[in-house]
């Protein structure tokens, strides 16, 4: 039986999905495991950086006023009264016309206010005492990294929701965070439907294909920072499928199914949503591939019914699952980055639906060109290999000519806070 | 004692480093663990895709010639003689004017050569038999995904050295690769030098700072796909440091040290290289930050002597360590991606050295603008937070004006095969 479905736009679909999604729970992890996770706490400076006046170079810590009269005609002799490496603190006194040999990063001795580099002095001995001769005036604070010059205690450094980059790891270490509060990884179940599916280890058999979507989706989930849970595959049997979905929902935070959402005789997902009492947010999209993509909710739990076709399933994940998982992780930039690009071939077929073309971009100077990547069919798997972007072709009566400026979604890891489809 | 060092360009340095680096060893991993690794084998199609003629839609498999005379004035009645779902194989015969109800992805029955969609027929009963009525001519192969139409057996699909993306995971599953040969992860030791360093857990003390470089570098190593090995820190003591470096070289494939490569009194790395009989490839670079970056080799093992300053150390890793690790992993695109960008502020100071400014890019239309990110000093850690690129300012007598078109290196995960500095 064919049920009439109303196709909605990608933007409407994202609005329905993202309406009430909130950040998930947080967990504390050791700093060594925090890289790539999302901060669940703001990071404020708990100290000044530097925490003390530091020498910026290997040289001599001096008192700037002792050099006021120095020039190439009139050298100033300053006595070396000590030697200090990084990590040590000079305990002595430094009086007029005295200096301390100091290494990069070491704390400035009290009473010293400038550093002259090793390369800029001459060392000499007079009456068994060591001196340096200086032939130019040195300004106060020269070559000194003043306490708090980079960061002042209490300042806000990184906001909750940021992805923890290597630079942020360095910052956290600087402030002594041996543990960090990050967004816990949502568990995302992947359940394939279809009697035609074989496991990856099984030999091919007549009429059968291997289950490739589950593995692909698990890689997408993992790349996004969540935890994939392999739930195997379902035969085309309603009761068995319903039980499997019900049990899966107890094990995972989010459930992705592939296949079974169209109008075929064994497409049981619509009936399963009904039996579960799920709220179907939409079951038809004005996009290709993936027009049958269905999203439903049971209480607060998402059920993503992706197409069984590889390209459609891949795109459905990036457009709809991705922002939910990223939001659960606490990330404030859950959407794919967008860019303008120049189309390198004609797409002159009229289309009522937005087309998403798997593409490869090439940068030349300041221009970005988008080349379509392999077979433009929803069941293509090769078009995903090497694709680094999706070209968006909105509905059009005459299609798009080569050379048109089009929008592309970049299939990179990092995202943006504004959804292209909602702007 | 100050030893004269000759500053070489970044390009020369990369040439010296990359001269004889080869791909490392390979290992076999389960498909589920292969995502993000680098292929150590070419992937060829071991079957056609599809492996058999498949229906592209839910509908009826027919013989196209039966519809030759069909039009809206003259309906053709075709008897339904079977029903087939995906994964099953129709065993019966299909004769003239007969059809089989067929679901998306199912194997076409023998003798059928086209599919008409469910939406495009009317079903009816005549004398207890089921028929469909067709009102238009259907072409041979319509709505059929022919055997081998996407991939023909034996064709080369993905080359050795490619990063295994989710799309490639899907492809590998399609061809039944339950295990994949990938580049083994090189073990990369990180050893910090300097008596001023505290562990991340230790409370601050006078003259001391926390060891932030090691954690940052470990995150960079991990992000790149290699295995970081934390080796702690060294006091400023030559013998102890020499022993530690010698032992470290037995545990890891590549060794990174931070600090100790300058001309300070406790900068022991130059002496350690000598004691080890290491070949120093260079110890001075015409770049800022990181001019003291030193790279040495003991037999085939790399010792990267990075600066102890966070920004210098970060950049030294991305420019010099990265291409070595990526090459060991078997990746053929080991270098940072480059792009042109518009400078958004003046850098008018003359400079004999290439400057690398930590930056953040902003895309507007087809233009990319580069904004410098925080304190432009080699010891800055905050400038790394949020930086997504490095602006390159080659040596110049008058500096660079706001609005200039400059080259940037993108700090993303994926790389390119040509090194910017070697072109």
Short mmCIF file of C-alpha atoms in Angstrom, two decimals, chain A:
data_model
loop_
_atom_site.label_atom_id
_atom_site.label_comp_id
_atom_site.label_asym_id
_atom_site.label_seq_id
_atom_site.Cartn_x
_atom_site.Cartn_y
_atom_site.Cartn_z
CA UNK A 1 0.00 0.00 0.00
CA UNK A 2 1.30 3.42 -0.90
CA UNK A 3 0.94 6.03 1.80
CA UNK A 4 1.12 9.63 0.63
CA UNK A 5 4.16 11.30 2.12
CA UNK A 6 4.85 15.02 2.16
CA UNK A 7 8.35 15.98 1.13
CA UNK A 8 9.90 18.73 3.27
CA UNK A 9 13.08 20.70 2.65
CA UNK A 10 16.45 19.85 4.20
CA UNK A 11 16.23 23.06 6.27
CA UNK A 12 12.78 22.19 7.64
CA UNK A 13 14.02 18.71 8.48
CA UNK A 14 17.03 20.04 10.39
CA UNK A 15 14.79 22.50 12.25
CA UNK A 16 12.47 19.68 13.33
CA UNK A 17 15.41 17.55 14.46
CA UNK A 18 17.39 20.22 16.25
CA UNK A 19 14.37 21.77 17.95
CA UNK A 20 14.97 20.40 21.42
CA UNK A 21 18.31 18.61 21.35
CA UNK A 22 20.44 19.39 24.39
CA UNK A 23 24.00 18.76 25.44
CA UNK A 24 24.48 15.27 26.88
CA UNK A 25 26.24 14.28 30.08
CA UNK A 26 29.86 15.13 30.88
CA UNK A 27 32.67 12.97 32.17
CA UNK A 28 36.13 13.55 33.59
CA UNK A 29 39.06 12.11 31.61
CA UNK A 30 42.84 12.23 32.05
CA UNK A 31 44.52 14.98 30.03
CA UNK A 32 46.23 12.35 27.85
CA UNK A 33 42.82 11.11 26.68
CA UNK A 34 41.21 14.51 26.20
CA UNK A 35 42.58 15.30 22.74
CA UNK A 36 39.81 15.59 20.16
CA UNK A 37 37.05 15.56 22.78
CA UNK A 38 34.75 18.51 23.50
CA UNK A 39 35.23 20.70 26.58
CA UNK A 40 32.36 20.47 29.06
CA UNK A 41 33.82 23.27 31.18
CA UNK A 42 35.07 26.78 30.52
CA UNK A 43 38.80 27.12 30.96
CA UNK A 44 39.92 30.11 32.98
CA UNK A 45 43.48 31.06 33.85
CA UNK A 46 44.24 29.97 37.41
CA UNK A 47 47.55 31.85 37.34
CA UNK A 48 49.35 34.53 35.38
CA UNK A 49 51.37 33.40 32.35
CA UNK A 50 54.22 33.87 32.77
CA UNK A 51 53.83 33.36 36.50
CA UNK A 52 56.97 35.47 37.04
CA UNK A 53 59.19 37.80 35.00
CA UNK A 54 61.20 35.50 32.70
CA UNK A 55 64.22 36.03 30.55
CA UNK A 56 63.41 35.69 26.86
CA UNK A 57 66.99 34.83 25.88
CA UNK A 58 70.26 33.40 27.07
CA UNK A 59 72.18 36.44 28.32
CA UNK A 60 72.70 38.64 31.36
CA UNK A 61 70.08 40.05 33.68
CA UNK A 62 71.02 43.66 34.37
CA UNK A 63 69.64 46.92 35.76
CA UNK A 64 68.73 49.06 32.77
CA UNK A 65 69.71 52.29 34.49
CA UNK A 66 73.34 51.10 34.67
CA UNK A 67 73.54 51.33 30.85
CA UNK A 68 72.21 54.87 30.46
CA UNK A 69 75.56 56.26 29.41
CA UNK A 70 76.77 53.27 27.39
CA UNK A 71 77.67 53.73 23.72
CA UNK A 72 80.30 52.48 21.32
CA UNK A 73 82.72 55.17 22.47
CA UNK A 74 82.02 54.60 26.13
CA UNK A 75 81.74 50.98 27.25
CA UNK A 76 80.13 50.21 30.57
CA UNK A 77 81.66 47.43 32.67
CA UNK A 78 79.27 45.36 34.75
CA UNK A 79 80.36 42.72 37.19
CA UNK A 80 78.95 39.18 36.90
CA UNK A 81 77.84 38.17 40.38
CA UNK A 82 75.95 34.99 39.65
CA UNK A 83 74.68 32.43 37.19
CA UNK A 84 71.19 31.11 36.91
CA UNK A 85 69.56 28.44 34.76
CA UNK A 86 65.89 27.97 34.01
CA UNK A 87 64.03 26.51 36.96
CA UNK A 88 66.35 27.96 39.59
CA UNK A 89 65.81 31.14 41.58
CA UNK A 90 68.68 33.56 42.19
CA UNK A 91 68.94 34.07 45.93
CA UNK A 92 71.62 36.77 46.09
CA UNK A 93 71.44 40.54 45.87
CA UNK A 94 72.23 42.43 42.69
CA UNK A 95 73.57 45.92 43.26
CA UNK A 96 74.52 48.81 40.98
CA UNK A 97 76.68 47.75 38.03
CA UNK A 98 76.18 44.08 38.70
CA UNK A 99 74.66 41.39 36.48
CA UNK A 100 73.62 37.74 36.64
CA UNK A 101 74.21 35.31 33.79
CA UNK A 102 70.72 34.01 32.98
CA UNK A 103 69.27 31.38 30.65
CA UNK A 104 66.10 31.53 28.56
CA UNK A 105 63.01 31.03 30.68
CA UNK A 106 64.72 31.63 34.02
CA UNK A 107 63.13 33.90 36.61
CA UNK A 108 64.63 37.39 36.66
CA UNK A 109 66.62 38.14 39.84
CA UNK A 110 65.08 40.82 42.04
CA UNK A 111 66.43 44.30 41.22
CA UNK A 112 67.18 43.31 37.60
CA UNK A 113 64.83 44.68 34.94
CA UNK A 114 66.36 43.88 31.55
CA UNK A 115 68.33 41.22 29.72
CA UNK A 116 71.18 41.68 27.27
CA UNK A 117 71.80 38.71 24.97
CA UNK A 118 75.01 36.67 25.15
CA UNK A 119 75.74 37.68 21.56
CA UNK A 120 75.66 41.40 22.44
CA UNK A 121 78.28 41.55 25.19
CA UNK A 122 81.96 40.83 25.58
CA UNK A 123 83.14 38.97 28.68
CA UNK A 124 86.40 39.91 30.34
CA UNK A 125 88.36 39.41 33.58
CA UNK A 126 89.72 42.28 35.67
CA UNK A 127 91.61 41.58 38.91
CA UNK A 128 90.22 38.05 39.07
CA UNK A 129 86.63 39.25 38.73
CA UNK A 130 84.36 38.56 35.73
CA UNK A 131 82.78 41.43 33.85
CA UNK A 132 80.75 42.09 30.75
CA UNK A 133 81.22 45.18 28.67
CA UNK A 134 78.15 46.82 27.20
CA UNK A 135 78.26 49.32 24.34
CA UNK A 136 74.63 50.43 24.10
CA UNK A 137 71.82 51.57 26.30
CA UNK A 138 69.38 48.86 27.26
CA UNK A 139 65.77 49.81 27.91
CA UNK A 140 63.84 48.71 30.95
CA UNK A 141 62.03 45.39 30.39
CA UNK A 142 64.06 44.64 27.26
CA UNK A 143 64.09 40.85 26.55
CA UNK A 144 61.96 40.23 29.63
CA UNK A 145 58.66 38.37 29.41
CA UNK A 146 56.75 40.14 32.15
CA UNK A 147 54.55 38.33 34.66
CA UNK A 148 51.04 38.08 33.18
CA UNK A 149 52.10 39.50 29.80
CA UNK A 150 50.47 36.63 27.93
CA UNK A 151 47.60 35.68 30.23
CA UNK A 152 46.32 37.32 33.39
CA UNK A 153 44.93 35.18 36.17
CA UNK A 154 41.16 34.82 35.98
CA UNK A 155 40.79 35.50 32.26
CA UNK A 156 38.55 33.23 30.25
CA UNK A 157 40.60 31.22 27.77
CA UNK A 158 38.51 28.54 26.14
CA UNK A 159 34.78 28.12 26.16
CA UNK A 160 32.79 25.03 26.91
CA UNK A 161 31.99 23.15 23.68
CA UNK A 162 35.32 23.70 21.93
CA UNK A 163 37.09 20.74 20.40
CA UNK A 164 40.27 20.05 22.36
CA UNK A 165 43.07 20.70 19.87
CA UNK A 166 46.78 20.04 20.54
CA UNK A 167 47.10 23.77 21.36
CA UNK A 168 44.34 23.52 23.96
CA UNK A 169 46.02 20.42 25.40
CA UNK A 170 49.16 22.54 25.85
CA UNK A 171 47.11 25.24 27.54
CA UNK A 172 45.44 22.76 29.89
CA UNK A 173 48.84 21.34 30.84
CA UNK A 174 50.14 24.87 31.50
CA UNK A 175 47.36 25.38 34.03
CA UNK A 176 47.80 22.00 35.64
CA UNK A 177 44.66 20.27 34.39
CA UNK A 178 45.65 16.64 34.80
CA UNK A 179 41.98 15.81 34.24
CA UNK A 180 39.41 17.55 32.08
CA UNK A 181 35.64 17.59 31.98
CA UNK A 182 34.49 16.61 28.47
CA UNK A 183 31.26 15.59 26.81
CA UNK A 184 30.64 11.84 27.24
CA UNK A 185 30.50 9.97 23.94
CA UNK A 186 26.94 9.04 23.01
CA UNK A 187 26.48 5.38 22.12
CA UNK A 188 25.10 5.14 18.62
CA UNK A 189 23.65 1.83 17.48
CA UNK A 190 23.76 0.78 13.83
CA UNK A 191 21.24 -1.78 12.67
CA UNK A 192 21.00 -2.79 9.02
CA UNK A 193 17.78 -4.15 7.57
CA UNK A 194 17.29 -6.38 4.56
CA UNK A 195 17.34 -10.10 3.83
CA UNK A 196 19.81 -9.41 1.03
CA UNK A 197 22.59 -8.51 3.44
CA UNK A 198 25.61 -10.70 4.11
CA UNK A 199 28.20 -10.10 6.82
CA UNK A 200 31.52 -8.82 5.62
CA UNK A 201 33.16 -12.25 6.18
CA UNK A 202 30.53 -14.18 4.22
CA UNK A 203 31.12 -15.26 0.61
CA UNK A 204 28.88 -13.68 -2.00
CA UNK A 205 25.69 -15.60 -2.81
CA UNK A 206 23.07 -15.16 -5.54
CA UNK A 207 20.88 -12.11 -4.95
CA UNK A 208 22.89 -11.05 -1.91
CA UNK A 209 25.20 -8.11 -1.19
CA UNK A 210 27.48 -7.44 1.73
CA UNK A 211 26.43 -5.09 4.51
CA UNK A 212 28.67 -2.12 3.75
CA UNK A 213 26.52 0.65 5.23
CA UNK A 214 26.97 -0.44 8.84
CA UNK A 215 30.75 -0.32 8.63
CA UNK A 216 30.72 2.98 6.79
CA UNK A 217 28.34 4.53 9.33
CA UNK A 218 30.38 3.23 12.25
CA UNK A 219 33.43 4.94 10.77
CA UNK A 220 31.40 8.15 10.40
CA UNK A 221 30.20 7.92 14.01
CA UNK A 222 33.71 7.33 15.29
CA UNK A 223 35.18 10.15 13.20
CA UNK A 224 32.59 12.46 14.72
CA UNK A 225 33.65 11.57 18.26
CA UNK A 226 30.82 9.26 19.34
CA UNK A 227 30.90 5.52 20.09
CA UNK A 228 29.53 3.21 17.39
CA UNK A 229 27.70 0.07 18.48
CA UNK A 230 27.39 -2.66 15.85
CA UNK A 231 23.96 -4.27 16.11
CA UNK A 232 24.10 -6.58 13.11
CA UNK A 233 21.29 -6.96 10.62
CA UNK A 234 17.63 -7.79 10.45
CA UNK A 235 15.82 -10.15 8.15
CA UNK A 236 12.67 -8.91 6.44
CA UNK A 237 10.37 -10.01 9.28
CA UNK A 238 8.19 -7.52 11.09
CA UNK A 239 7.95 -9.10 14.53
CA UNK A 240 11.62 -9.98 14.74
CA UNK A 241 12.55 -6.51 13.52
CA UNK A 242 10.28 -4.79 16.01
CA UNK A 243 11.79 -6.74 18.90
CA UNK A 244 15.31 -6.00 17.74
CA UNK A 245 14.64 -2.26 17.47
CA UNK A 246 12.95 -2.20 20.89
CA UNK A 247 15.91 -3.99 22.49
CA UNK A 248 18.42 -1.81 20.67
CA UNK A 249 16.81 1.32 22.07
CA UNK A 250 17.62 0.09 25.57
CA UNK A 251 21.29 -0.34 24.76
CA UNK A 252 22.11 2.88 22.92
CA UNK A 253 21.50 6.62 23.10
CA UNK A 254 20.76 7.04 19.42
CA UNK A 255 19.69 4.38 16.92
CA UNK A 256 20.46 4.39 13.22
CA UNK A 257 18.79 1.89 10.93
CA UNK A 258 19.57 1.52 7.26
CA UNK A 259 16.99 0.45 4.72
CA UNK A 260 13.34 -0.42 5.26
CA UNK A 261 12.00 3.14 5.14
CA UNK A 262 10.68 3.21 1.60
CA UNK A 263 7.36 1.94 0.33
CA UNK A 264 8.46 -1.59 -0.56
CA UNK A 265 6.64 -4.68 0.63
CA UNK A 266 9.29 -5.44 3.25
CA UNK A 267 9.92 -1.88 4.38
CA UNK A 268 8.82 -2.40 7.94
CA UNK A 269 10.27 0.65 9.64
CA UNK A 270 7.09 2.76 9.25
CA UNK A 271 5.10 0.04 11.02
CA UNK A 272 7.77 -0.34 13.69
CA UNK A 273 7.63 3.39 14.45
CA UNK A 274 3.87 3.03 14.87
CA UNK A 275 4.19 0.01 17.17
CA UNK A 276 6.76 1.87 19.27
CA UNK A 277 4.50 4.90 19.53
CA UNK A 278 7.30 6.95 18.03
CA UNK A 279 6.76 10.48 16.81
CA UNK A 280 7.76 10.57 13.14
CA UNK A 281 9.32 14.00 12.51
CA UNK A 282 9.36 13.45 8.75
CA UNK A 283 9.45 10.58 6.27
CA UNK A 284 10.04 12.31 2.96
CA UNK A 285 12.61 14.89 1.96
CA UNK A 286 12.89 17.08 -1.12
CA UNK A 287 16.43 15.89 -1.71
CA UNK A 288 18.30 13.32 -3.76
CA UNK A 289 19.74 10.96 -2.80
CA UNK A 290 17.94 10.03 0.37
CA UNK A 291 14.39 11.26 -0.24
CA UNK A 292 12.99 8.47 1.96
CA UNK A 293 15.17 9.39 4.98
CA UNK A 294 12.95 9.20 8.05
CA UNK A 295 13.57 10.58 11.51
CA UNK A 296 11.50 9.58 14.52
CA UNK A 297 11.70 10.02 18.26
CA UNK A 298 10.66 7.76 21.11
CA UNK A 299 10.57 10.12 24.08
CA UNK A 300 13.95 11.83 23.76
CA UNK A 301 15.63 9.07 21.82
CA UNK A 302 16.32 9.58 18.13
CA UNK A 303 15.71 6.88 15.55
CA UNK A 304 17.35 7.76 12.27
CA UNK A 305 15.89 5.70 9.43
CA UNK A 306 18.48 6.15 6.72
CA UNK A 307 18.17 4.82 3.22
CA UNK A 308 19.73 1.44 2.45
CA UNK A 309 21.63 2.98 -0.47
CA UNK A 310 25.24 3.79 0.44
CA UNK A 311 25.41 7.34 -0.89
CA UNK A 312 21.99 8.23 0.50
CA UNK A 313 22.88 6.72 3.85
CA UNK A 314 26.23 8.56 4.00
CA UNK A 315 24.61 11.90 3.19
CA UNK A 316 21.69 11.32 5.56
CA UNK A 317 24.20 10.80 8.33
CA UNK A 318 26.20 13.95 7.59
CA UNK A 319 23.13 16.15 7.27
CA UNK A 320 20.93 14.88 10.08
CA UNK A 321 22.74 12.56 12.49
CA UNK A 322 25.90 14.64 12.69
CA UNK A 323 24.39 17.80 14.26
CA UNK A 324 22.54 15.69 16.85
CA UNK A 325 25.66 13.76 17.88
CA UNK A 326 27.80 16.89 17.97
CA UNK A 327 25.21 18.67 20.09
CA UNK A 328 25.00 15.71 22.48
CA UNK A 329 28.80 15.93 22.73
CA UNK A 330 28.42 19.56 23.77
CA UNK A 331 29.90 21.00 20.59
CA UNK A 332 28.46 24.33 19.52
CA UNK A 333 29.55 23.91 15.89
CA UNK A 334 27.69 20.82 14.80
CA UNK A 335 27.22 21.53 11.09
CA UNK A 336 29.37 20.86 8.06
CA UNK A 337 31.42 23.81 6.88
CA UNK A 338 30.23 25.46 3.68
CA UNK A 339 32.01 27.24 0.88
CA UNK A 340 31.33 28.63 -2.57
CA UNK A 341 32.77 26.70 -5.49
CA UNK A 342 32.73 26.74 -9.27
CA UNK A 343 30.89 23.90 -10.98
CA UNK A 344 33.05 22.10 -13.54
CA UNK A 345 30.34 20.31 -15.50
CA UNK A 346 26.76 20.77 -16.64
CA UNK A 347 23.85 19.50 -14.58
CA UNK A 348 21.09 20.51 -16.97
CA UNK A 349 18.37 18.10 -15.89
CA UNK A 350 15.41 19.89 -14.26
CA UNK A 351 14.87 18.78 -10.69
CA UNK A 352 12.15 19.43 -8.13
CA UNK A 353 14.43 18.20 -5.36
CA UNK A 354 17.74 19.52 -4.05
CA UNK A 355 20.52 17.35 -5.42
CA UNK A 356 23.64 16.57 -3.41
CA UNK A 357 26.52 15.64 -5.69
CA UNK A 358 29.53 13.87 -4.19
CA UNK A 359 32.48 15.98 -5.23
CA UNK A 360 36.15 16.65 -4.98
CA UNK A 361 37.37 20.22 -4.71
CA UNK A 362 40.48 21.62 -6.26
CA UNK A 363 41.91 24.96 -5.20
CA UNK A 364 43.58 27.17 -7.80
CA UNK A 365 44.74 30.51 -6.49
CA UNK A 366 41.73 31.88 -4.64
CA UNK A 367 39.24 29.86 -6.69
CA UNK A 368 37.69 26.57 -5.63
CA UNK A 369 36.47 24.19 -8.29
CA UNK A 370 34.12 21.30 -7.57
CA UNK A 371 34.43 18.14 -9.65
CA UNK A 372 31.72 15.52 -9.36
CA UNK A 373 33.18 12.29 -8.04
CA UNK A 374 32.03 9.09 -9.69
CA UNK A 375 28.57 7.75 -10.36
CA UNK A 376 25.86 10.18 -9.24
CA UNK A 377 23.42 7.52 -7.99
CA UNK A 378 22.06 6.94 -4.53
CA UNK A 379 23.34 3.37 -4.49
CA UNK A 380 26.87 4.29 -5.51
CA UNK A 381 29.65 3.49 -3.08
CA UNK A 382 32.57 4.53 -5.30
CA UNK A 383 31.37 8.14 -5.45
CA UNK A 384 32.09 8.35 -1.72
CA UNK A 385 35.67 7.24 -2.15
CA UNK A 386 37.78 10.34 -2.36
CA UNK A 387 34.83 12.72 -2.10
CA UNK A 388 35.72 15.67 0.10
CA UNK A 389 32.58 17.71 -0.39
CA UNK A 390 28.94 17.73 -1.43
CA UNK A 391 27.77 20.12 -4.13
CA UNK A 392 24.29 21.49 -3.47
CA UNK A 393 22.00 21.99 -6.43
CA UNK A 394 18.67 23.44 -5.26
CA UNK A 395 15.49 22.68 -7.22
CA UNK A 396 15.69 24.21 -10.68
CA UNK A 397 13.69 24.11 -13.93
CA UNK A 398 16.69 24.21 -16.23
CA UNK A 399 19.49 22.80 -14.11
CA UNK A 400 22.97 24.24 -13.65
CA UNK A 401 25.60 25.15 -16.18
CA UNK A 402 29.29 24.46 -15.94
CA UNK A 403 30.93 27.56 -14.44
CA UNK A 404 28.04 28.36 -12.08
CA UNK A 405 28.94 29.40 -8.57
CA UNK A 406 27.42 26.83 -6.22
CA UNK A 407 27.41 26.08 -2.51
CA UNK A 408 29.36 23.11 -1.25
CA UNK A 409 29.41 21.35 2.09
CA UNK A 410 32.89 20.31 3.16
CA UNK A 411 33.16 16.77 4.50
CA UNK A 412 35.85 17.68 6.98
CA UNK A 413 35.89 17.01 10.67
CA UNK A 414 35.37 20.48 11.99
CA UNK A 415 32.01 22.14 11.83
CA UNK A 416 30.36 25.50 12.00
CA UNK A 417 27.77 26.92 14.36
CA UNK A 418 25.35 28.08 11.71
CA UNK A 419 23.50 25.59 9.60
CA UNK A 420 23.72 26.39 5.91
CA UNK A 421 20.16 25.21 5.42
CA UNK A 422 18.76 27.42 8.15
CA UNK A 423 20.28 30.67 6.85
#
